[in-house]
Structures are given as structure tokens and as C-alpha cells.
PDB file of C-alpha atoms and ligand atoms in Angstrom:
ATOM      1  CA  MET R 109     183.515  20.806 103.806  1.00  0.00           C
ATOM      2  CA  ARG R 110     180.583  22.550 105.362  1.00  0.00           C
ATOM      3  CA  LYS R 111     177.934  20.597 107.072  1.00  0.00           C
ATOM      4  CA  GLN R 112     174.696  20.211 105.232  1.00  0.00           C
ATOM      5  CA  ILE R 113     171.909  20.571 107.860  1.00  0.00           C
ATOM      6  CA  VAL R 114     168.020  20.380 107.685  1.00  0.00           C
ATOM      7  CA  SER R 115     166.190  21.190 110.934  1.00  0.00           C
ATOM      8  CA  GLY R 116     162.545  21.034 111.490  1.00  0.00           C
ATOM      9  CA  ASN R 117     161.140  23.719 113.766  1.00  0.00           C
ATOM     10  CA  TRP R 118     157.872  22.278 115.205  1.00  0.00           C
ATOM     11  CA  LYS R 119     156.987  25.569 116.881  1.00  0.00           C
ATOM     12  CA  MET R 120     153.903  25.129 119.220  1.00  0.00           C
ATOM     13  CA  ASN R 121     152.689  21.964 117.612  1.00  0.00           C
ATOM     14  CA  LYS R 122     152.412  18.276 118.591  1.00  0.00           C
ATOM     15  CA  THR R 123     151.578  16.697 121.977  1.00  0.00           C
ATOM     16  CA  GLU R 124     153.957  14.296 123.525  1.00  0.00           C
ATOM     17  CA  SER R 125     152.492  11.146 121.884  1.00  0.00           C
ATOM     18  CA  GLU R 126     152.330  13.106 118.495  1.00  0.00           C
ATOM     19  CA  THR R 127     155.912  13.903 118.994  1.00  0.00           C
ATOM     20  CA  THR R 128     156.972  10.339 119.468  1.00  0.00           C
ATOM     21  CA  GLN R 129     154.875   9.214 116.429  1.00  0.00           C
ATOM     22  CA  LEU R 130     156.334  11.723 114.103  1.00  0.00           C
ATOM     23  CA  ILE R 131     159.902  10.839 115.110  1.00  0.00           C
ATOM     24  CA  GLU R 132     158.887   7.129 114.650  1.00  0.00           C
ATOM     25  CA  GLU R 133     157.608   7.972 111.189  1.00  0.00           C
ATOM     26  CA  LEU R 134     160.787   9.982 110.435  1.00  0.00           C
ATOM     27  CA  LYS R 135     162.957   7.003 111.530  1.00  0.00           C
ATOM     28  CA  GLN R 136     161.149   4.808 108.836  1.00  0.00           C
ATOM     29  CA  GLN R 137     162.160   7.263 106.068  1.00  0.00           C
ATOM     30  CA  ASP R 138     165.310   6.835 104.142  1.00  0.00           C
ATOM     31  CA  LEU R 139     167.155  10.042 105.235  1.00  0.00           C
ATOM     32  CA  LYS R 140     170.397  10.835 103.303  1.00  0.00           C
ATOM     33  CA  SER R 141     173.180  10.142 105.785  1.00  0.00           C
ATOM     34  CA  SER R 142     175.317  13.089 104.624  1.00  0.00           C
ATOM     35  CA  VAL R 143     172.705  15.477 105.928  1.00  0.00           C
ATOM     36  CA  LYS R 144     172.626  16.379 109.643  1.00  0.00           C
ATOM     37  CA  VAL R 145     168.888  16.255 110.721  1.00  0.00           C
ATOM     38  CA  PHE R 146     167.371  18.077 113.632  1.00  0.00           C
ATOM     39  CA  VAL R 147     163.966  18.198 115.047  1.00  0.00           C
ATOM     40  CA  ALA R 148     162.940  20.850 117.476  1.00  0.00           C
ATOM     41  CA  PRO R 149     159.804  20.077 119.474  1.00  0.00           C
ATOM     42  CA  THR R 150     158.309  22.271 122.249  1.00  0.00           C
ATOM     43  CA  PHE R 151     159.983  22.210 125.732  1.00  0.00           C
ATOM     44  CA  VAL R 152     157.743  19.643 127.383  1.00  0.00           C
ATOM     45  CA  ASN R 153     158.351  17.244 124.608  1.00  0.00           C
ATOM     46  CA  LEU R 154     162.056  17.515 124.418  1.00  0.00           C
ATOM     47  CA  SER R 155     162.870  14.593 126.739  1.00  0.00           C
ATOM     48  CA  ALA R 156     160.421  12.216 124.920  1.00  0.00           C
ATOM     49  CA  ALA R 157     162.217  13.438 121.584  1.00  0.00           C
ATOM     50  CA  VAL R 158     165.661  12.673 123.007  1.00  0.00           C
ATOM     51  CA  LYS R 159     164.534   9.276 123.914  1.00  0.00           C
ATOM     52  CA  ALA R 160     162.736   8.532 120.708  1.00  0.00           C
ATOM     53  CA  THR R 161     165.826   9.644 118.543  1.00  0.00           C
ATOM     54  CA  LYS R 162     168.340   7.726 120.464  1.00  0.00           C
ATOM     55  CA  ASP R 163     170.697   5.972 118.110  1.00  0.00           C
ATOM     56  CA  SER R 164     168.753   7.200 115.014  1.00  0.00           C
ATOM     57  CA  GLY R 165     171.118   9.884 113.768  1.00  0.00           C
ATOM     58  CA  ILE R 166     168.390  12.516 114.370  1.00  0.00           C
ATOM     59  CA  HIS R 167     169.334  15.313 116.680  1.00  0.00           C
ATOM     60  CA  VAL R 168     167.082  17.390 118.970  1.00  0.00           C
ATOM     61  CA  ALA R 169     167.154  21.125 119.304  1.00  0.00           C
ATOM     62  CA  ALA R 170     165.112  23.402 121.922  1.00  0.00           C
ATOM     63  CA  GLN R 171     163.370  26.368 120.327  1.00  0.00           C
ATOM     64  CA  ASN R 172     164.586  28.862 122.912  1.00  0.00           C
ATOM     65  CA  MET R 173     166.199  29.171 126.251  1.00  0.00           C
ATOM     66  CA  HIS R 174     166.770  31.833 129.114  1.00  0.00           C
ATOM     67  CA  GLN R 175     169.995  33.614 129.340  1.00  0.00           C
ATOM     68  CA  SER R 176     170.412  33.109 133.118  1.00  0.00           C
ATOM     69  CA  ALA R 177     171.816  29.920 134.712  1.00  0.00           C
ATOM     70  CA  SER R 178     168.970  29.820 137.086  1.00  0.00           C
ATOM     71  CA  GLY R 179     166.804  31.839 139.391  1.00  0.00           C
ATOM     72  CA  ALA R 180     163.458  33.633 139.793  1.00  0.00           C
ATOM     73  CA  PHE R 181     162.389  33.645 136.232  1.00  0.00           C
ATOM     74  CA  THR R 182     158.892  32.084 136.205  1.00  0.00           C
ATOM     75  CA  GLY R 183     158.176  30.056 133.282  1.00  0.00           C
ATOM     76  CA  GLU R 184     161.523  29.907 131.806  1.00  0.00           C
ATOM     77  CA  ILE R 185     164.051  27.083 130.914  1.00  0.00           C
ATOM     78  CA  SER R 186     167.794  27.270 131.344  1.00  0.00           C
ATOM     79  CA  SER R 187     170.788  25.792 129.562  1.00  0.00           C
ATOM     80  CA  SER R 188     171.622  23.310 132.271  1.00  0.00           C
ATOM     81  CA  MET R 189     168.043  22.009 132.055  1.00  0.00           C
ATOM     82  CA  LEU R 190     168.375  21.408 128.438  1.00  0.00           C
ATOM     83  CA  LEU R 191     171.803  19.695 128.603  1.00  0.00           C
ATOM     84  CA  ASP R 192     170.652  17.598 131.499  1.00  0.00           C
ATOM     85  CA  ILE R 193     167.983  15.907 129.455  1.00  0.00           C
ATOM     86  CA  GLY R 194     170.433  15.365 126.667  1.00  0.00           C
ATOM     87  CA  VAL R 195     169.655  18.374 124.443  1.00  0.00           C
ATOM     88  CA  ARG R 196     172.790  19.819 122.855  1.00  0.00           C
ATOM     89  CA  HIS R 197     171.382  22.486 120.389  1.00  0.00           C
ATOM     90  CA  VAL R 198     169.258  25.559 120.784  1.00  0.00           C
ATOM     91  CA  ILE R 199     167.377  27.715 118.252  1.00  0.00           C
ATOM     92  CA  LEU R 200     167.788  31.402 119.257  1.00  0.00           C
ATOM     93  CA  GLY R 201     166.365  34.496 117.602  1.00  0.00           C
ATOM     94  CA  HIS R 202     163.584  33.138 115.679  1.00  0.00           C
ATOM     95  CA  SER R 203     161.503  35.933 114.160  1.00  0.00           C
ATOM     96  CA  GLU R 204     158.539  34.838 116.142  1.00  0.00           C
ATOM     97  CA  ARG R 205     160.353  35.210 119.354  1.00  0.00           C
ATOM     98  CA  ARG R 206     161.595  38.629 118.211  1.00  0.00           C
ATOM     99  CA  ALA R 207     158.007  39.720 117.092  1.00  0.00           C
ATOM    100  CA  TYR R 208     155.803  38.206 119.821  1.00  0.00           C
ATOM    101  CA  PHE R 209     158.032  38.009 122.834  1.00  0.00           C
ATOM    102  CA  GLY R 210     160.205  41.196 122.409  1.00  0.00           C
ATOM    103  CA  GLU R 211     163.608  39.545 121.851  1.00  0.00           C
ATOM    104  CA  THR R 212     165.960  42.096 120.755  1.00  0.00           C
ATOM    105  CA  ASP R 213     169.602  41.672 119.218  1.00  0.00           C
ATOM    106  CA  GLU R 214     170.986  42.723 122.586  1.00  0.00           C
ATOM    107  CA  LEU R 215     169.095  40.095 124.391  1.00  0.00           C
ATOM    108  CA  LEU R 216     169.973  37.662 121.789  1.00  0.00           C
ATOM    109  CA  LYS R 217     173.724  38.372 122.365  1.00  0.00           C
ATOM    110  CA  GLU R 218     173.204  37.486 126.043  1.00  0.00           C
ATOM    111  CA  LYS R 219     171.415  34.279 125.121  1.00  0.00           C
ATOM    112  CA  VAL R 220     174.033  33.124 122.554  1.00  0.00           C
ATOM    113  CA  GLN R 221     176.920  33.762 124.882  1.00  0.00           C
ATOM    114  CA  ALA R 222     175.040  31.953 127.774  1.00  0.00           C
ATOM    115  CA  ALA R 223     174.317  29.045 125.545  1.00  0.00           C
ATOM    116  CA  LEU R 224     177.818  28.607 124.175  1.00  0.00           C
ATOM    117  CA  GLN R 225     179.428  29.023 127.672  1.00  0.00           C
ATOM    118  CA  ALA R 226     177.186  26.221 128.845  1.00  0.00           C
ATOM    119  CA  GLY R 227     178.376  23.980 125.881  1.00  0.00           C
ATOM    120  CA  LEU R 228     175.268  24.232 123.699  1.00  0.00           C
ATOM    121  CA  HIS R 229     175.406  24.715 119.955  1.00  0.00           C
ATOM    122  CA  VAL R 230     173.217  27.522 118.636  1.00  0.00           C
ATOM    123  CA  ILE R 231     171.061  27.731 115.494  1.00  0.00           C
ATOM    124  CA  PHE R 232     170.828  31.556 115.341  1.00  0.00           C
ATOM    125  CA  CYS R 233     167.968  32.935 113.230  1.00  0.00           C
ATOM    126  CA  PHE R 234     167.664  36.361 111.741  1.00  0.00           C
ATOM    127  CA  GLY R 235     166.240  38.086 108.655  1.00  0.00           C
ATOM    128  CA  GLU R 236     164.530  41.159 107.273  1.00  0.00           C
ATOM    129  CA  GLU R 237     160.907  42.114 107.274  1.00  0.00           C
ATOM    130  CA  LEU R 238     158.946  42.862 104.131  1.00  0.00           C
ATOM    131  CA  GLU R 239     159.148  46.544 104.549  1.00  0.00           C
ATOM    132  CA  GLU R 240     162.869  46.313 105.014  1.00  0.00           C
ATOM    133  CA  ARG R 241     163.297  44.301 101.794  1.00  0.00           C
ATOM    134  CA  LYS R 242     160.922  46.775  99.953  1.00  0.00           C
ATOM    135  CA  SER R 243     162.975  49.657 101.032  1.00  0.00           C
ATOM    136  CA  GLU R 244     166.216  47.866 100.192  1.00  0.00           C
ATOM    137  CA  THR R 245     167.674  48.047 103.656  1.00  0.00           C
ATOM    138  CA  HIS R 246     167.730  44.238 104.018  1.00  0.00           C
ATOM    139  CA  PHE R 247     171.578  43.962 103.911  1.00  0.00           C
ATOM    140  CA  ASP R 248     171.895  46.596 106.500  1.00  0.00           C
ATOM    141  CA  VAL R 249     169.214  45.024 108.823  1.00  0.00           C
ATOM    142  CA  VAL R 250     170.896  41.513 108.590  1.00  0.00           C
ATOM    143  CA  LYS R 251     174.473  43.106 109.175  1.00  0.00           C
ATOM    144  CA  LYS R 252     173.119  44.819 112.420  1.00  0.00           C
ATOM    145  CA  GLN R 253     171.397  41.617 113.531  1.00  0.00           C
ATOM    146  CA  LEU R 254     174.511  39.696 113.160  1.00  0.00           C
ATOM    147  CA  SER R 255     177.138  42.267 114.324  1.00  0.00           C
ATOM    148  CA  THR R 256     175.074  43.082 117.560  1.00  0.00           C
ATOM    149  CA  ALA R 257     174.480  39.357 118.558  1.00  0.00           C
ATOM    150  CA  LEU R 258     177.362  37.458 117.247  1.00  0.00           C
ATOM    151  CA  PHE R 259     180.422  39.563 116.193  1.00  0.00           C
ATOM    152  CA  ASP R 260     181.893  39.765 119.713  1.00  0.00           C
ATOM    153  CA  LEU R 261     182.285  35.990 119.759  1.00  0.00           C
ATOM    154  CA  ASP R 262     185.788  34.513 119.396  1.00  0.00           C
ATOM    155  CA  ALA R 263     186.536  32.706 116.149  1.00  0.00           C
ATOM    156  CA  THR R 264     186.638  29.340 118.063  1.00  0.00           C
ATOM    157  CA  GLN R 265     183.196  30.016 119.295  1.00  0.00           C
ATOM    158  CA  TRP R 266     181.900  29.968 115.773  1.00  0.00           C
ATOM    159  CA  GLN R 267     182.436  26.182 115.717  1.00  0.00           C
ATOM    160  CA  GLN R 268     179.251  26.031 117.842  1.00  0.00           C
ATOM    161  CA  ILE R 269     177.205  28.199 115.711  1.00  0.00           C
ATOM    162  CA  VAL R 270     174.817  27.500 112.725  1.00  0.00           C
ATOM    163  CA  LEU R 271     173.137  30.537 111.012  1.00  0.00           C
ATOM    164  CA  ALA R 272     169.547  30.405 109.668  1.00  0.00           C
ATOM    165  CA  TYR R 273     168.560  33.347 107.359  1.00  0.00           C
ATOM    166  CA  GLU R 274     164.809  33.605 107.407  1.00  0.00           C
ATOM    167  CA  PRO R 275     163.173  36.544 105.597  1.00  0.00           C
ATOM    168  CA  VAL R 276     160.252  37.248 107.826  1.00  0.00           C
ATOM    169  CA  TRP R 277     158.075  37.779 104.765  1.00  0.00           C
ATOM    170  CA  ALA R 278     158.784  34.238 103.584  1.00  0.00           C
ATOM    171  CA  ILE R 279     157.904  32.375 106.943  1.00  0.00           C
ATOM    172  CA  GLY R 280     154.680  30.610 106.857  1.00  0.00           C
ATOM    173  CA  THR R 281     153.442  32.666 103.966  1.00  0.00           C
ATOM    174  CA  GLY R 282     154.020  30.259 101.185  1.00  0.00           C
ATOM    175  CA  GLU R 283     156.284  32.922  99.691  1.00  0.00           C
ATOM    176  CA  THR R 284     159.763  31.814  99.341  1.00  0.00           C
ATOM    177  CA  ALA R 285     162.853  33.876  98.560  1.00  0.00           C
ATOM    178  CA  SER R 286     163.965  32.943  95.220  1.00  0.00           C
ATOM    179  CA  PRO R 287     167.097  30.853  94.977  1.00  0.00           C
ATOM    180  CA  GLU R 288     168.930  33.839  93.650  1.00  0.00           C
ATOM    181  CA  GLN R 289     167.744  36.043  96.469  1.00  0.00           C
ATOM    182  CA  ALA R 290     168.909  33.395  99.046  1.00  0.00           C
ATOM    183  CA  GLN R 291     172.125  32.995  97.449  1.00  0.00           C
ATOM    184  CA  GLU R 292     172.806  36.769  97.213  1.00  0.00           C
ATOM    185  CA  MET R 293     172.055  37.179 101.016  1.00  0.00           C
ATOM    186  CA  HIS R 294     173.930  34.007 102.083  1.00  0.00           C
ATOM    187  CA  ALA R 295     177.043  35.178 100.101  1.00  0.00           C
ATOM    188  CA  PHE R 296     176.695  38.592 101.757  1.00  0.00           C
ATOM    189  CA  ILE R 297     176.452  36.873 105.298  1.00  0.00           C
ATOM    190  CA  ARG R 298     179.567  34.856 104.540  1.00  0.00           C
ATOM    191  CA  SER R 299     181.386  37.966 103.421  1.00  0.00           C
ATOM    192  CA  LEU R 300     180.574  39.637 106.687  1.00  0.00           C
ATOM    193  CA  ILE R 301     182.010  36.801 108.734  1.00  0.00           C
ATOM    194  CA  ARG R 302     185.046  36.806 106.406  1.00  0.00           C
ATOM    195  CA  GLU R 303     185.537  40.605 107.051  1.00  0.00           C
ATOM    196  CA  ASN R 304     185.136  40.230 110.762  1.00  0.00           C
ATOM    197  CA  TYR R 305     187.025  37.028 111.305  1.00  0.00           C
ATOM    198  CA  ASP R 306     188.813  35.176 108.346  1.00  0.00           C
ATOM    199  CA  SER R 307     188.119  32.996 105.314  1.00  0.00           C
ATOM    200  CA  THR R 308     188.625  29.848 107.454  1.00  0.00           C
ATOM    201  CA  CYS R 309     185.822  30.836 109.782  1.00  0.00           C
ATOM    202  CA  ALA R 310     183.521  32.038 107.152  1.00  0.00           C
ATOM    203  CA  ASP R 311     184.006  28.918 104.958  1.00  0.00           C
ATOM    204  CA  ALA R 312     183.203  26.588 108.003  1.00  0.00           C
ATOM    205  CA  VAL R 313     179.891  28.008 109.012  1.00  0.00           C
ATOM    206  CA  SER R 314     176.844  26.516 107.797  1.00  0.00           C
ATOM    207  CA  ILE R 315     174.152  29.042 106.726  1.00  0.00           C
ATOM    208  CA  LEU R 316     170.630  27.707 106.426  1.00  0.00           C
ATOM    209  CA  TYR R 317     167.772  29.202 104.633  1.00  0.00           C
ATOM    210  CA  GLY R 318     164.213  29.214 106.194  1.00  0.00           C
ATOM    211  CA  GLY R 319     160.761  30.370 104.944  1.00  0.00           C
ATOM    212  CA  SER R 320     158.296  28.242 103.106  1.00  0.00           C
ATOM    213  CA  VAL R 321     160.811  25.566 102.107  1.00  0.00           C
ATOM    214  CA  LYS R 322     158.786  22.682 100.668  1.00  0.00           C
ATOM    215  CA  PRO R 323     159.827  19.447  98.882  1.00  0.00           C
ATOM    216  CA  ALA R 324     159.009  21.282  95.581  1.00  0.00           C
ATOM    217  CA  ASN R 325     161.523  24.022  96.154  1.00  0.00           C
ATOM    218  CA  ALA R 326     164.171  22.554  98.500  1.00  0.00           C
ATOM    219  CA  THR R 327     166.556  21.180  95.758  1.00  0.00           C
ATOM    220  CA  GLU R 328     166.737  24.374  93.935  1.00  0.00           C
ATOM    221  CA  ILE R 329     167.419  26.488  97.087  1.00  0.00           C
ATOM    222  CA  PHE R 330     169.881  23.855  98.630  1.00  0.00           C
ATOM    223  CA  SER R 331     171.861  23.820  95.215  1.00  0.00           C
ATOM    224  CA  GLN R 332     173.021  27.485  95.779  1.00  0.00           C
ATOM    225  CA  ALA R 333     176.587  27.714  96.569  1.00  0.00           C
ATOM    226  CA  ASP R 334     176.278  29.433  99.994  1.00  0.00           C
ATOM    227  CA  VAL R 335     173.086  27.724 101.080  1.00  0.00           C
ATOM    228  CA  ASP R 336     173.890  24.851 103.346  1.00  0.00           C
ATOM    229  CA  GLY R 337     170.485  23.531 104.298  1.00  0.00           C
ATOM    230  CA  GLY R 338     167.179  24.655 105.649  1.00  0.00           C
ATOM    231  CA  LEU R 339     165.088  25.466 108.654  1.00  0.00           C
ATOM    232  CA  ILE R 340     161.741  24.049 108.042  1.00  0.00           C
ATOM    233  CA  GLY R 341     158.437  25.030 109.874  1.00  0.00           C
ATOM    234  CA  GLY R 342     155.195  23.700 108.388  1.00  0.00           C
ATOM    235  CA  ALA R 343     156.682  21.110 106.131  1.00  0.00           C
ATOM    236  CA  SER R 344     158.502  19.519 108.990  1.00  0.00           C
ATOM    237  CA  LEU R 345     155.291  18.367 110.730  1.00  0.00           C
ATOM    238  CA  GLN R 346     154.831  15.832 108.158  1.00  0.00           C
ATOM    239  CA  ALA R 347     157.359  12.965 107.941  1.00  0.00           C
ATOM    240  CA  GLU R 348     157.209  12.374 104.083  1.00  0.00           C
ATOM    241  CA  ASP R 349     157.627  15.970 103.231  1.00  0.00           C
ATOM    242  CA  PHE R 350     160.361  16.571 105.796  1.00  0.00           C
ATOM    243  CA  ALA R 351     162.216  13.425 104.420  1.00  0.00           C
ATOM    244  CA  ALA R 352     161.787  14.703 100.836  1.00  0.00           C
ATOM    245  CA  ILE R 353     163.263  18.083 101.951  1.00  0.00           C
ATOM    246  CA  VAL R 354     166.219  16.392 103.609  1.00  0.00           C
ATOM    247  CA  ASN R 355     166.755  14.233 100.430  1.00  0.00           C
ATOM    248  CA  GLY R 356     166.453  17.278  98.330  1.00  0.00           C
ATOM    249  CA  PHE R 357     170.177  17.798  98.664  1.00  0.00           C
TER     250      PHE R 357
HETATM  251  P1  PGA X 289     157.962  27.879 107.424  1.00  0.00           P
HETATM  252  O1  PGA X 289     158.662  28.253 108.872  1.00  0.00           O
HETATM  253  O2  PGA X 289     158.775  26.675 106.865  1.00  0.00           O
HETATM  254  O3  PGA X 289     156.620  27.313 107.914  1.00  0.00           O
HETATM  255  O4  PGA X 289     157.863  28.962 106.611  1.00  0.00           O
HETATM  256  C1  PGA X 289     160.051  28.470 108.738  1.00  0.00           C
HETATM  257  C2  PGA X 289     160.460  28.805 110.169  1.00  0.00           C
HETATM  258  O5  PGA X 289     159.800  29.591 110.887  1.00  0.00           O
HETATM  259  O6  PGA X 289     161.587  28.348 110.645  1.00  0.00           O
END
């Protein structure tokens, strides 16, 4: 059975004390134990988050990482730095990294390979923009994003991958893909993996949906056959809302 996963992406929000406080609030919530829960605070608060989540069953992910092991890359963070403070997961390819920091599928391929080789697990984000959906090229766009960044991986490396389909037009906009639109794309994504690898690999990969998931729409989205959870931005900054989404399964 595929893992059910809900991950909060806190983006550039929360100071260290706010990070610890939100985690303490989350720990007070009754979170469904069948769901694997992640929080992804900003780099400077990862260490505090690892300490605060110890023995809680909540996992910590980084929001990004550099593809090189070390070196003259001012302002960057490496895989070994994440691992050393107890972080085992990294989000790569978020649409904000693509749009504001110029991350391309080719660069993301390097980042994914570096992360996996270091022993990190990757939550890989991708998804089409509004114009691409309107011009009905969204399936082609997603296919290219996945094939460039991921389809050179070995089948065994997919055990370290979680996918997060996030249509850019639904992120932070309050506009959600309909459950049918999410299911249609998730089924397509799984069929691509099946074509490039096999059914065992395709059936084992958790595919999350992201984009304006809220307590009010989580259950309907998560009930779709190929939707295995969510990547949550805005609604993950509030413990009750995030818990309601986790418990939306
Ligand atoms: P949102 O963000 O839930 O605020 O739309 C999702 C994301 O960016 O991962």
C-alpha cells in the first residue's frame, strides 16, 4: 500500500520561536497515525524543528538544497549539512524556486541525483502554469518536467522519491484543481512511471497534490484513487487547519 503523506511547506514564514511554537501546537493535535506528516521550515529553523519534533512522529523536510557537495557557493546549503542536523527529506523543484530563482528541469535533475546519492529522500514538485492548462499542453509540460529530471533514475531510487503535482495556477490563489482534474493528472503521472519503469514502481510512488488545499476541500481531493496526500502552503501555518487536512484522509 502506498504511503499517505501530508507535508506542510512553510516557505519564508516563521521565526525560530514561532517554528517551535507551531510544532508544539501540532503535537497537541490528534493526527491520524496512518498519515506520514512533514513540516518544511526555512533553513535557519531546521535544527530547531528537528529537536522539537523528536519522538513525535512528525518529520522535517528542507525546502531546497544545492547540487554540489561543498565549495564556493555563497549562500547555499549542501546535502551533508542537512543530514548532519538530522534532516532526511528535501523538497526540490517547487514552482517558486522555478519561477523566482531560475531552477530548470536540467538543474533539478542534478539536484535530485545529488540528494539521492547523499541518502536524502526527495519530495519533487512540478506542474503546469495557467497558460499551459488553457492551451491544453499541461500533460506535455508535466511529461517533460518528469522525464528530464527523473526518468534517468534507477527503479530502486524511486523508493526515495515522493511526487507533488502542483498546478501553478492553484498555488496560493485560493483556486484548487477540481478533484477530477487532480485525479486525471495523477493517473497520467502514474501511467508515465509505468511506461518508463513498471507497475510495481508506479504503484509504489506516493503522488501528492498541492495548490490551495484547505480543511474544506482536503477530503474530496484525498479520496481520489491516485492522490496520496498533499503539499500544503498557507493552510499549514495554522495547527488546527493543518491537522484537519491531515485528518481529512
Ligand atoms: P498553497 O501552497 O497551499 O498556499 O496553495 C502550496 C505550495 O506552494 O506547496
